[in-house]
Amino acid sequence: MLARLALAGLALAALATPAAAQTWKIDGAHSTASFTVKHMMVSNVHGRFGKVEGTIVYDGKNIGAVKAEATIDATTITTDNEKRDAHLKSPDFFDAAGFPTITFKSKRAEPVGPGKFKLIGDLTMRGKTKEVVLDVDGPTDPVTVQNAQRVGATATTTINRQDFGVSWSRSMDGGGYVVGDQVKITIELELIKQAS
């Protein structure tokens, strides 16, 4: 009888023990950070950054315990237009020479439904830091490829570029501005589980 009670107690203790947090590394070859902004009030310009790095800490169960850090290389910005890209890298916009990285560091995560959560954290760009909220779909169920587990997730948010000192624009004769203030951001992530 005592042995059974002891075994039952051990089983309950095991169930109560939280799963160990695991570190997942962003796979830069299969992850992207892109943006969309209005041009002359009538069309959207799409751009992306060629290099995204970082880590996610996640135990596979408790979304509320997710922690994330990511770095985007601002010097790799491209909109498939050489002249425009040079302007975007200049001090008028990202000032990529002076501020070559854009960083995000999470502060907390809030589940909002199956397969969805909000990741709140600090975004730093051009030396200015503001809190942003990422709407995240994921993570996906893990798959194992070449002895490594992988998961995916998509994060989106909208920021006002003026908040980060990206203020260049020109007014149009008929009203409005050449470049819109609201910038939609989409981050597609593929993550690789790291060895304990």
Short mmCIF file of N, CA and C in Angstrom, two decimals:
data_model
loop_
_atom_site.label_atom_id
_atom_site.label_comp_id
_atom_site.label_asym_id
_atom_site.label_seq_id
_atom_site.Cartn_x
_atom_site.Cartn_y
_atom_site.Cartn_z
N MET A 1 0.83 -1.21 0.00
CA MET A 1 0.00 0.00 0.00
C MET A 1 0.87 1.26 0.00
N LEU A 2 1.88 1.27 0.88
CA LEU A 2 2.77 2.41 0.96
C LEU A 2 3.55 2.60 -0.34
N ALA A 3 3.92 1.48 -0.96
CA ALA A 3 4.65 1.55 -2.22
C ALA A 3 3.79 2.18 -3.30
N ARG A 4 2.50 1.80 -3.33
CA ARG A 4 1.59 2.36 -4.33
C ARG A 4 1.41 3.86 -4.13
N LEU A 5 1.28 4.26 -2.86
CA LEU A 5 1.13 5.69 -2.57
C LEU A 5 2.38 6.47 -2.98
N ALA A 6 3.54 5.85 -2.75
CA ALA A 6 4.79 6.51 -3.12
C ALA A 6 4.89 6.67 -4.64
N LEU A 7 4.49 5.62 -5.36
CA LEU A 7 4.52 5.68 -6.82
C LEU A 7 3.54 6.73 -7.35
N ALA A 8 2.35 6.78 -6.73
CA ALA A 8 1.35 7.77 -7.14
C ALA A 8 1.86 9.18 -6.90
N GLY A 9 2.54 9.37 -5.74
CA GLY A 9 3.10 10.69 -5.43
C GLY A 9 4.16 11.10 -6.43
N LEU A 10 5.00 10.16 -6.82
CA LEU A 10 6.03 10.45 -7.82
C LEU A 10 5.41 10.82 -9.16
N ALA A 11 4.34 10.11 -9.54
CA ALA A 11 3.67 10.39 -10.81
C ALA A 11 3.07 11.79 -10.80
N LEU A 12 2.43 12.15 -9.68
CA LEU A 12 1.84 13.49 -9.58
C LEU A 12 2.91 14.56 -9.61
N ALA A 13 4.03 14.29 -8.96
CA ALA A 13 5.13 15.27 -8.96
C ALA A 13 5.67 15.46 -10.36
N ALA A 14 5.75 14.38 -11.11
CA ALA A 14 6.25 14.47 -12.49
C ALA A 14 5.32 15.30 -13.35
N LEU A 15 4.00 15.11 -13.15
CA LEU A 15 3.03 15.88 -13.92
C LEU A 15 3.09 17.35 -13.56
N ALA A 16 3.38 17.65 -12.31
CA ALA A 16 3.40 19.04 -11.86
C ALA A 16 4.68 19.77 -12.26
N THR A 17 5.72 19.01 -12.59
CA THR A 17 6.99 19.63 -12.95
C THR A 17 6.89 20.27 -14.33
N PRO A 18 7.19 21.54 -14.46
CA PRO A 18 7.09 22.18 -15.78
C PRO A 18 8.11 21.60 -16.75
N ALA A 19 7.73 21.59 -18.02
CA ALA A 19 8.64 21.09 -19.05
C ALA A 19 9.86 22.01 -19.13
N ALA A 20 11.00 21.41 -19.40
CA ALA A 20 12.23 22.21 -19.49
C ALA A 20 12.19 23.10 -20.72
N ALA A 21 12.60 24.35 -20.55
CA ALA A 21 12.63 25.28 -21.68
C ALA A 21 13.72 24.86 -22.65
N GLN A 22 13.44 25.00 -23.93
CA GLN A 22 14.39 24.66 -24.98
C GLN A 22 14.71 25.92 -25.79
N THR A 23 15.92 25.97 -26.30
CA THR A 23 16.32 27.10 -27.14
C THR A 23 16.19 26.71 -28.61
N TRP A 24 15.53 27.58 -29.36
CA TRP A 24 15.33 27.38 -30.80
C TRP A 24 16.04 28.53 -31.52
N LYS A 25 16.84 28.21 -32.50
CA LYS A 25 17.59 29.22 -33.24
C LYS A 25 16.88 29.54 -34.55
N ILE A 26 16.81 30.83 -34.88
CA ILE A 26 16.21 31.24 -36.15
C ILE A 26 17.09 30.76 -37.30
N ASP A 27 16.48 30.06 -38.23
CA ASP A 27 17.19 29.60 -39.43
C ASP A 27 17.15 30.73 -40.44
N GLY A 28 18.27 31.45 -40.56
CA GLY A 28 18.31 32.62 -41.42
C GLY A 28 18.08 32.33 -42.89
N ALA A 29 18.37 31.09 -43.30
CA ALA A 29 18.19 30.71 -44.70
C ALA A 29 16.72 30.52 -45.06
N HIS A 30 15.87 30.35 -44.05
CA HIS A 30 14.45 30.09 -44.30
C HIS A 30 13.55 31.01 -43.49
N SER A 31 14.06 32.18 -43.13
CA SER A 31 13.29 33.17 -42.38
C SER A 31 13.42 34.53 -43.07
N THR A 32 12.37 35.32 -43.01
CA THR A 32 12.38 36.63 -43.66
C THR A 32 11.68 37.67 -42.81
N ALA A 33 12.11 38.92 -42.95
CA ALA A 33 11.42 40.06 -42.36
C ALA A 33 11.08 41.00 -43.51
N SER A 34 9.80 41.28 -43.69
CA SER A 34 9.37 42.12 -44.81
C SER A 34 8.45 43.23 -44.32
N PHE A 35 8.26 44.22 -45.18
CA PHE A 35 7.41 45.35 -44.80
C PHE A 35 6.65 45.86 -46.01
N THR A 36 5.56 46.58 -45.73
CA THR A 36 4.74 47.20 -46.76
C THR A 36 4.39 48.61 -46.31
N VAL A 37 4.54 49.59 -47.21
CA VAL A 37 4.23 50.98 -46.88
C VAL A 37 3.57 51.64 -48.09
N LYS A 38 2.67 52.56 -47.84
CA LYS A 38 1.97 53.26 -48.91
C LYS A 38 2.89 54.24 -49.65
N HIS A 39 2.72 54.28 -50.96
CA HIS A 39 3.48 55.22 -51.80
C HIS A 39 2.50 56.12 -52.54
N MET A 40 2.64 57.43 -52.33
CA MET A 40 1.79 58.42 -52.97
C MET A 40 0.30 58.17 -52.76
N MET A 41 -0.03 57.54 -51.64
CA MET A 41 -1.42 57.34 -51.23
C MET A 41 -2.20 56.36 -52.10
N VAL A 42 -1.54 55.75 -53.09
CA VAL A 42 -2.30 54.93 -54.04
C VAL A 42 -1.80 53.50 -54.18
N SER A 43 -0.53 53.26 -53.85
CA SER A 43 0.00 51.90 -54.06
C SER A 43 0.85 51.49 -52.86
N ASN A 44 1.19 50.21 -52.82
CA ASN A 44 2.03 49.68 -51.75
C ASN A 44 3.41 49.34 -52.28
N VAL A 45 4.43 49.75 -51.54
CA VAL A 45 5.80 49.33 -51.83
C VAL A 45 6.16 48.23 -50.84
N HIS A 46 6.71 47.13 -51.37
CA HIS A 46 7.09 46.00 -50.53
C HIS A 46 8.61 45.92 -50.46
N GLY A 47 9.11 45.64 -49.28
CA GLY A 47 10.54 45.47 -49.10
C GLY A 47 10.83 44.34 -48.13
N ARG A 48 12.08 43.98 -48.04
CA ARG A 48 12.48 42.89 -47.14
C ARG A 48 13.92 43.08 -46.72
N PHE A 49 14.28 42.39 -45.66
CA PHE A 49 15.66 42.39 -45.17
C PHE A 49 16.23 40.99 -45.40
N GLY A 50 17.49 40.95 -45.82
CA GLY A 50 18.08 39.68 -46.21
C GLY A 50 18.68 38.87 -45.10
N LYS A 51 18.74 39.40 -43.89
CA LYS A 51 19.38 38.65 -42.82
C LYS A 51 18.64 38.84 -41.50
N VAL A 52 18.15 37.73 -40.95
CA VAL A 52 17.44 37.72 -39.67
C VAL A 52 18.10 36.67 -38.79
N GLU A 53 18.45 37.04 -37.56
CA GLU A 53 19.06 36.12 -36.62
C GLU A 53 18.37 36.23 -35.27
N GLY A 54 18.55 35.20 -34.42
CA GLY A 54 18.02 35.28 -33.07
C GLY A 54 17.66 33.94 -32.50
N THR A 55 17.10 33.97 -31.30
CA THR A 55 16.71 32.75 -30.60
C THR A 55 15.35 32.92 -29.94
N ILE A 56 14.67 31.79 -29.80
CA ILE A 56 13.41 31.72 -29.08
C ILE A 56 13.57 30.67 -27.99
N VAL A 57 13.11 30.98 -26.79
CA VAL A 57 13.13 30.01 -25.69
C VAL A 57 11.68 29.60 -25.43
N TYR A 58 11.41 28.29 -25.51
CA TYR A 58 10.04 27.79 -25.43
C TYR A 58 10.07 26.35 -24.94
N ASP A 59 9.18 26.01 -24.01
CA ASP A 59 9.18 24.66 -23.47
C ASP A 59 8.25 23.71 -24.23
N GLY A 60 7.61 24.22 -25.28
CA GLY A 60 6.73 23.37 -26.08
C GLY A 60 5.29 23.32 -25.58
N LYS A 61 5.01 23.92 -24.43
CA LYS A 61 3.66 23.84 -23.86
C LYS A 61 3.13 25.19 -23.39
N ASN A 62 3.93 25.92 -22.64
CA ASN A 62 3.46 27.15 -22.00
C ASN A 62 3.81 28.37 -22.85
N ILE A 63 2.85 28.81 -23.65
CA ILE A 63 3.08 29.97 -24.52
C ILE A 63 3.42 31.21 -23.69
N GLY A 64 2.85 31.32 -22.52
CA GLY A 64 3.09 32.49 -21.69
C GLY A 64 4.54 32.64 -21.27
N ALA A 65 5.33 31.58 -21.39
CA ALA A 65 6.73 31.63 -20.99
C ALA A 65 7.69 31.84 -22.16
N VAL A 66 7.13 32.06 -23.35
CA VAL A 66 7.98 32.27 -24.53
C VAL A 66 8.84 33.52 -24.36
N LYS A 67 10.12 33.40 -24.72
CA LYS A 67 11.02 34.54 -24.74
C LYS A 67 11.70 34.58 -26.10
N ALA A 68 11.84 35.78 -26.65
CA ALA A 68 12.40 35.88 -28.00
C ALA A 68 13.34 37.08 -28.11
N GLU A 69 14.40 36.87 -28.86
CA GLU A 69 15.30 37.96 -29.23
C GLU A 69 15.66 37.80 -30.70
N ALA A 70 15.59 38.88 -31.45
CA ALA A 70 15.89 38.81 -32.88
C ALA A 70 16.64 40.06 -33.32
N THR A 71 17.51 39.86 -34.31
CA THR A 71 18.27 40.97 -34.89
C THR A 71 18.11 40.94 -36.40
N ILE A 72 17.78 42.10 -36.97
CA ILE A 72 17.63 42.24 -38.42
C ILE A 72 18.74 43.14 -38.92
N ASP A 73 19.40 42.73 -39.98
CA ASP A 73 20.49 43.51 -40.57
C ASP A 73 19.90 44.58 -41.50
N ALA A 74 19.91 45.83 -41.04
CA ALA A 74 19.31 46.92 -41.81
C ALA A 74 20.05 47.20 -43.11
N THR A 75 21.30 46.80 -43.19
CA THR A 75 22.08 47.05 -44.41
C THR A 75 21.67 46.15 -45.57
N THR A 76 20.85 45.14 -45.27
CA THR A 76 20.44 44.19 -46.32
C THR A 76 19.07 44.51 -46.90
N ILE A 77 18.55 45.70 -46.61
CA ILE A 77 17.22 46.07 -47.10
C ILE A 77 17.18 46.08 -48.63
N THR A 78 16.09 45.56 -49.19
CA THR A 78 15.91 45.60 -50.64
C THR A 78 14.44 45.75 -50.98
N THR A 79 14.19 46.57 -52.01
CA THR A 79 12.85 46.70 -52.57
C THR A 79 12.89 46.39 -54.07
N ASP A 80 13.98 45.77 -54.49
CA ASP A 80 14.20 45.44 -55.90
C ASP A 80 14.30 46.68 -56.79
N ASN A 81 14.78 47.77 -56.19
CA ASN A 81 15.01 49.01 -56.94
C ASN A 81 16.27 49.66 -56.34
N GLU A 82 17.36 49.63 -57.09
CA GLU A 82 18.66 50.04 -56.56
C GLU A 82 18.66 51.47 -56.05
N LYS A 83 18.08 52.39 -56.79
CA LYS A 83 18.07 53.80 -56.39
C LYS A 83 17.26 53.98 -55.10
N ARG A 84 16.10 53.35 -55.04
CA ARG A 84 15.25 53.47 -53.84
C ARG A 84 15.93 52.82 -52.64
N ASP A 85 16.59 51.69 -52.88
CA ASP A 85 17.26 51.00 -51.77
C ASP A 85 18.38 51.87 -51.19
N ALA A 86 19.12 52.56 -52.05
CA ALA A 86 20.18 53.45 -51.57
C ALA A 86 19.59 54.57 -50.73
N HIS A 87 18.43 55.10 -51.13
CA HIS A 87 17.76 56.15 -50.36
C HIS A 87 17.29 55.62 -49.01
N LEU A 88 16.74 54.41 -49.00
CA LEU A 88 16.27 53.82 -47.75
C LEU A 88 17.41 53.58 -46.77
N LYS A 89 18.59 53.28 -47.27
CA LYS A 89 19.74 53.05 -46.39
C LYS A 89 20.35 54.36 -45.88
N SER A 90 19.98 55.47 -46.49
CA SER A 90 20.56 56.78 -46.15
C SER A 90 19.97 57.31 -44.84
N PRO A 91 20.54 58.39 -44.29
CA PRO A 91 20.00 59.00 -43.07
C PRO A 91 18.56 59.48 -43.19
N ASP A 92 18.04 59.64 -44.41
CA ASP A 92 16.64 60.03 -44.57
C ASP A 92 15.70 58.97 -44.00
N PHE A 93 16.15 57.70 -44.04
CA PHE A 93 15.29 56.60 -43.57
C PHE A 93 15.99 55.79 -42.49
N PHE A 94 16.56 54.65 -42.84
CA PHE A 94 17.10 53.75 -41.82
C PHE A 94 18.49 54.14 -41.32
N ASP A 95 19.22 54.98 -42.05
CA ASP A 95 20.58 55.33 -41.68
C ASP A 95 21.36 54.05 -41.34
N ALA A 96 21.42 53.15 -42.32
CA ALA A 96 22.01 51.83 -42.10
C ALA A 96 23.48 51.88 -41.72
N ALA A 97 24.20 52.91 -42.15
CA ALA A 97 25.61 53.03 -41.78
C ALA A 97 25.75 53.35 -40.29
N GLY A 98 24.90 54.22 -39.79
CA GLY A 98 24.95 54.61 -38.38
C GLY A 98 24.25 53.63 -37.45
N PHE A 99 23.19 52.97 -37.96
CA PHE A 99 22.41 52.04 -37.16
C PHE A 99 22.19 50.76 -37.97
N PRO A 100 23.21 49.91 -38.05
CA PRO A 100 23.15 48.75 -38.95
C PRO A 100 22.22 47.63 -38.53
N THR A 101 21.70 47.66 -37.30
CA THR A 101 20.81 46.58 -36.87
C THR A 101 19.50 47.11 -36.32
N ILE A 102 18.47 46.30 -36.48
CA ILE A 102 17.16 46.51 -35.87
C ILE A 102 16.96 45.33 -34.93
N THR A 103 16.58 45.59 -33.68
CA THR A 103 16.47 44.50 -32.72
C THR A 103 15.08 44.44 -32.08
N PHE A 104 14.71 43.22 -31.68
CA PHE A 104 13.47 43.01 -30.92
C PHE A 104 13.80 42.12 -29.74
N LYS A 105 13.32 42.50 -28.56
CA LYS A 105 13.48 41.68 -27.35
C LYS A 105 12.14 41.61 -26.64
N SER A 106 11.63 40.40 -26.49
CA SER A 106 10.30 40.23 -25.90
C SER A 106 10.31 40.50 -24.40
N LYS A 107 9.14 40.91 -23.89
CA LYS A 107 8.95 41.14 -22.46
C LYS A 107 7.91 40.19 -21.88
N ARG A 108 6.92 39.83 -22.69
CA ARG A 108 5.92 38.88 -22.22
C ARG A 108 5.13 38.35 -23.42
N ALA A 109 4.45 37.22 -23.19
CA ALA A 109 3.62 36.61 -24.23
C ALA A 109 2.24 36.34 -23.65
N GLU A 110 1.20 36.54 -24.48
CA GLU A 110 -0.18 36.37 -24.02
C GLU A 110 -0.94 35.50 -25.01
N PRO A 111 -1.33 34.29 -24.59
CA PRO A 111 -2.13 33.42 -25.48
C PRO A 111 -3.47 34.08 -25.78
N VAL A 112 -3.94 33.96 -27.03
CA VAL A 112 -5.23 34.53 -27.41
C VAL A 112 -6.16 33.51 -28.04
N GLY A 113 -5.70 32.29 -28.24
CA GLY A 113 -6.52 31.25 -28.85
C GLY A 113 -5.63 30.15 -29.37
N PRO A 114 -6.24 29.06 -29.84
CA PRO A 114 -5.44 27.94 -30.36
C PRO A 114 -4.51 28.39 -31.49
N GLY A 115 -3.22 28.16 -31.30
CA GLY A 115 -2.25 28.48 -32.34
C GLY A 115 -2.00 29.95 -32.55
N LYS A 116 -2.42 30.80 -31.59
CA LYS A 116 -2.23 32.25 -31.74
C LYS A 116 -1.85 32.85 -30.38
N PHE A 117 -0.95 33.83 -30.42
CA PHE A 117 -0.63 34.56 -29.21
C PHE A 117 -0.04 35.92 -29.56
N LYS A 118 0.00 36.79 -28.56
CA LYS A 118 0.60 38.11 -28.73
C LYS A 118 1.96 38.11 -28.04
N LEU A 119 2.95 38.62 -28.73
CA LEU A 119 4.29 38.73 -28.16
C LEU A 119 4.61 40.22 -28.03
N ILE A 120 4.74 40.66 -26.79
CA ILE A 120 4.97 42.07 -26.52
C ILE A 120 6.44 42.28 -26.19
N GLY A 121 7.04 43.27 -26.81
CA GLY A 121 8.45 43.50 -26.54
C GLY A 121 8.92 44.83 -27.08
N ASP A 122 10.22 45.07 -26.93
CA ASP A 122 10.83 46.33 -27.35
C ASP A 122 11.47 46.20 -28.72
N LEU A 123 11.07 47.08 -29.63
CA LEU A 123 11.68 47.18 -30.94
C LEU A 123 12.60 48.39 -30.95
N THR A 124 13.84 48.18 -31.36
CA THR A 124 14.81 49.27 -31.41
C THR A 124 15.27 49.48 -32.85
N MET A 125 15.10 50.71 -33.32
CA MET A 125 15.48 51.06 -34.69
C MET A 125 15.99 52.51 -34.69
N ARG A 126 17.11 52.73 -35.36
CA ARG A 126 17.72 54.07 -35.39
C ARG A 126 17.96 54.62 -33.99
N GLY A 127 18.28 53.74 -33.04
CA GLY A 127 18.57 54.16 -31.69
C GLY A 127 17.36 54.49 -30.84
N LYS A 128 16.17 54.32 -31.39
CA LYS A 128 14.94 54.59 -30.64
C LYS A 128 14.24 53.27 -30.32
N THR A 129 13.77 53.14 -29.07
CA THR A 129 13.12 51.91 -28.61
C THR A 129 11.66 52.19 -28.26
N LYS A 130 10.77 51.38 -28.81
CA LYS A 130 9.35 51.49 -28.52
C LYS A 130 8.77 50.09 -28.31
N GLU A 131 7.79 50.01 -27.44
CA GLU A 131 7.11 48.72 -27.24
C GLU A 131 6.16 48.45 -28.40
N VAL A 132 6.20 47.25 -28.92
CA VAL A 132 5.31 46.84 -30.00
C VAL A 132 4.65 45.51 -29.62
N VAL A 133 3.55 45.22 -30.30
CA VAL A 133 2.84 43.96 -30.08
C VAL A 133 2.84 43.18 -31.39
N LEU A 134 3.42 41.99 -31.35
CA LEU A 134 3.42 41.11 -32.51
C LEU A 134 2.27 40.12 -32.38
N ASP A 135 1.46 39.99 -33.43
CA ASP A 135 0.43 38.97 -33.49
C ASP A 135 1.03 37.74 -34.14
N VAL A 136 1.11 36.65 -33.38
CA VAL A 136 1.84 35.47 -33.83
C VAL A 136 0.88 34.32 -34.13
N ASP A 137 1.06 33.72 -35.30
CA ASP A 137 0.41 32.45 -35.65
C ASP A 137 1.46 31.37 -35.50
N GLY A 138 1.18 30.40 -34.62
CA GLY A 138 2.15 29.34 -34.40
C GLY A 138 2.42 29.17 -32.91
N PRO A 139 3.41 28.40 -32.56
CA PRO A 139 4.27 27.67 -33.49
C PRO A 139 3.58 26.45 -34.08
N THR A 140 4.08 26.00 -35.21
CA THR A 140 3.56 24.79 -35.83
C THR A 140 3.97 23.58 -35.00
N ASP A 141 3.39 22.44 -35.32
CA ASP A 141 3.88 21.20 -34.72
C ASP A 141 5.29 20.95 -35.24
N PRO A 142 6.18 20.42 -34.40
CA PRO A 142 7.56 20.20 -34.85
C PRO A 142 7.67 19.07 -35.85
N VAL A 143 8.62 19.20 -36.75
CA VAL A 143 8.98 18.12 -37.66
C VAL A 143 10.47 17.86 -37.46
N THR A 144 10.88 16.63 -37.70
CA THR A 144 12.28 16.26 -37.55
C THR A 144 12.90 16.01 -38.91
N VAL A 145 13.94 16.78 -39.20
CA VAL A 145 14.66 16.65 -40.47
C VAL A 145 16.15 16.56 -40.16
N GLN A 146 16.80 15.50 -40.64
CA GLN A 146 18.22 15.29 -40.40
C GLN A 146 18.57 15.42 -38.92
N ASN A 147 17.79 14.73 -38.10
CA ASN A 147 18.01 14.64 -36.65
C ASN A 147 17.83 15.97 -35.91
N ALA A 148 17.18 16.95 -36.54
CA ALA A 148 16.93 18.23 -35.87
C ALA A 148 15.45 18.58 -35.97
N GLN A 149 14.88 19.01 -34.86
CA GLN A 149 13.48 19.42 -34.86
C GLN A 149 13.35 20.85 -35.35
N ARG A 150 12.30 21.10 -36.13
CA ARG A 150 12.02 22.44 -36.66
C ARG A 150 10.56 22.79 -36.41
N VAL A 151 10.31 24.08 -36.16
CA VAL A 151 8.96 24.61 -36.08
C VAL A 151 8.92 25.92 -36.86
N GLY A 152 7.72 26.37 -37.18
CA GLY A 152 7.56 27.63 -37.90
C GLY A 152 6.57 28.53 -37.20
N ALA A 153 6.65 29.82 -37.49
CA ALA A 153 5.70 30.79 -36.94
C ALA A 153 5.72 32.04 -37.82
N THR A 154 4.60 32.77 -37.81
CA THR A 154 4.50 34.03 -38.54
C THR A 154 4.05 35.12 -37.57
N ALA A 155 4.78 36.23 -37.56
CA ALA A 155 4.46 37.36 -36.68
C ALA A 155 4.19 38.60 -37.52
N THR A 156 3.15 39.34 -37.16
CA THR A 156 2.81 40.57 -37.88
C THR A 156 2.56 41.70 -36.91
N THR A 157 2.80 42.92 -37.36
CA THR A 157 2.48 44.11 -36.58
C THR A 157 2.46 45.30 -37.51
N THR A 158 1.95 46.42 -37.04
CA THR A 158 1.98 47.68 -37.77
C THR A 158 2.57 48.75 -36.86
N ILE A 159 3.55 49.48 -37.37
CA ILE A 159 4.18 50.54 -36.59
C ILE A 159 4.05 51.87 -37.32
N ASN A 160 4.21 52.94 -36.57
CA ASN A 160 4.32 54.28 -37.16
C ASN A 160 5.81 54.60 -37.27
N ARG A 161 6.30 54.76 -38.49
CA ARG A 161 7.73 54.96 -38.70
C ARG A 161 8.24 56.23 -38.02
N GLN A 162 7.35 57.22 -37.83
CA GLN A 162 7.75 58.46 -37.17
C GLN A 162 8.22 58.21 -35.73
N ASP A 163 7.67 57.17 -35.10
CA ASP A 163 8.06 56.84 -33.72
C ASP A 163 9.53 56.45 -33.62
N PHE A 164 10.11 56.05 -34.74
CA PHE A 164 11.49 55.58 -34.73
C PHE A 164 12.43 56.55 -35.48
N GLY A 165 11.96 57.76 -35.70
CA GLY A 165 12.79 58.76 -36.33
C GLY A 165 12.95 58.59 -37.83
N VAL A 166 12.13 57.73 -38.43
CA VAL A 166 12.16 57.57 -39.89
C VAL A 166 11.12 58.54 -40.44
N SER A 167 11.51 59.78 -40.62
CA SER A 167 10.52 60.84 -40.82
C SER A 167 10.51 61.47 -42.21
N TRP A 168 11.43 61.06 -43.10
CA TRP A 168 11.47 61.72 -44.41
C TRP A 168 10.19 61.48 -45.21
N SER A 169 9.72 62.53 -45.86
CA SER A 169 8.63 62.41 -46.82
C SER A 169 8.50 63.76 -47.52
N ARG A 170 7.62 63.80 -48.49
CA ARG A 170 7.31 65.06 -49.17
C ARG A 170 5.80 65.14 -49.34
N SER A 171 5.28 66.35 -49.18
CA SER A 171 3.85 66.53 -49.39
C SER A 171 3.56 66.58 -50.89
N MET A 172 2.36 66.15 -51.24
CA MET A 172 1.95 66.14 -52.64
C MET A 172 1.08 67.36 -52.93
N ASP A 173 1.10 67.82 -54.17
CA ASP A 173 0.35 69.01 -54.53
C ASP A 173 -1.13 68.88 -54.24
N GLY A 174 -1.68 67.69 -54.46
CA GLY A 174 -3.11 67.49 -54.24
C GLY A 174 -3.47 67.06 -52.83
N GLY A 175 -2.48 67.08 -51.92
CA GLY A 175 -2.69 66.63 -50.54
C GLY A 175 -2.12 65.25 -50.32
N GLY A 176 -1.76 64.97 -49.09
CA GLY A 176 -1.17 63.69 -48.76
C GLY A 176 0.34 63.72 -48.88
N TYR A 177 0.96 62.54 -48.68
CA TYR A 177 2.41 62.46 -48.65
C TYR A 177 2.92 61.35 -49.57
N VAL A 178 4.17 61.51 -49.98
CA VAL A 178 4.79 60.53 -50.88
C VAL A 178 4.93 59.17 -50.18
N VAL A 179 5.31 59.20 -48.89
CA VAL A 179 5.50 57.96 -48.13
C VAL A 179 4.55 57.95 -46.94
N GLY A 180 3.80 56.88 -46.77
CA GLY A 180 2.88 56.78 -45.64
C GLY A 180 3.62 56.55 -44.34
N ASP A 181 2.95 56.85 -43.23
CA ASP A 181 3.56 56.65 -41.91
C ASP A 181 3.38 55.24 -41.38
N GLN A 182 2.28 54.60 -41.72
CA GLN A 182 2.00 53.26 -41.20
C GLN A 182 2.76 52.20 -42.01
N VAL A 183 3.50 51.38 -41.31
CA VAL A 183 4.30 50.34 -41.96
C VAL A 183 3.87 48.98 -41.42
N LYS A 184 3.44 48.12 -42.32
CA LYS A 184 3.06 46.76 -41.94
C LYS A 184 4.29 45.85 -42.00
N ILE A 185 4.50 45.10 -40.95
CA ILE A 185 5.68 44.24 -40.85
C ILE A 185 5.24 42.78 -40.74
N THR A 186 5.89 41.92 -41.50
CA THR A 186 5.63 40.48 -41.43
C THR A 186 6.96 39.75 -41.25
N ILE A 187 7.02 38.89 -40.26
CA ILE A 187 8.22 38.10 -40.00
C ILE A 187 7.86 36.63 -40.10
N GLU A 188 8.47 35.94 -41.06
CA GLU A 188 8.27 34.50 -41.24
C GLU A 188 9.48 33.78 -40.65
N LEU A 189 9.23 32.90 -39.70
CA LEU A 189 10.32 32.24 -39.00
C LEU A 189 10.30 30.73 -39.17
N GLU A 190 11.49 30.18 -39.38
CA GLU A 190 11.71 28.74 -39.25
C GLU A 190 12.76 28.59 -38.17
N LEU A 191 12.46 27.77 -37.18
CA LEU A 191 13.32 27.65 -36.00
C LEU A 191 13.86 26.23 -35.87
N ILE A 192 15.11 26.13 -35.44
CA ILE A 192 15.76 24.84 -35.26
C ILE A 192 16.06 24.63 -33.78
N LYS A 193 15.61 23.52 -33.24
CA LYS A 193 15.84 23.22 -31.83
C LYS A 193 17.32 22.94 -31.61
N GLN A 194 17.87 23.59 -30.57
CA GLN A 194 19.28 23.41 -30.25
C GLN A 194 19.48 22.29 -29.24
N ALA A 195 20.63 21.68 -29.28
CA ALA A 195 20.92 20.59 -28.35
C ALA A 195 20.95 21.14 -26.93
N SER A 196 20.48 20.36 -25.98
CA SER A 196 20.44 20.79 -24.58
C SER A 196 21.85 20.97 -24.05
#
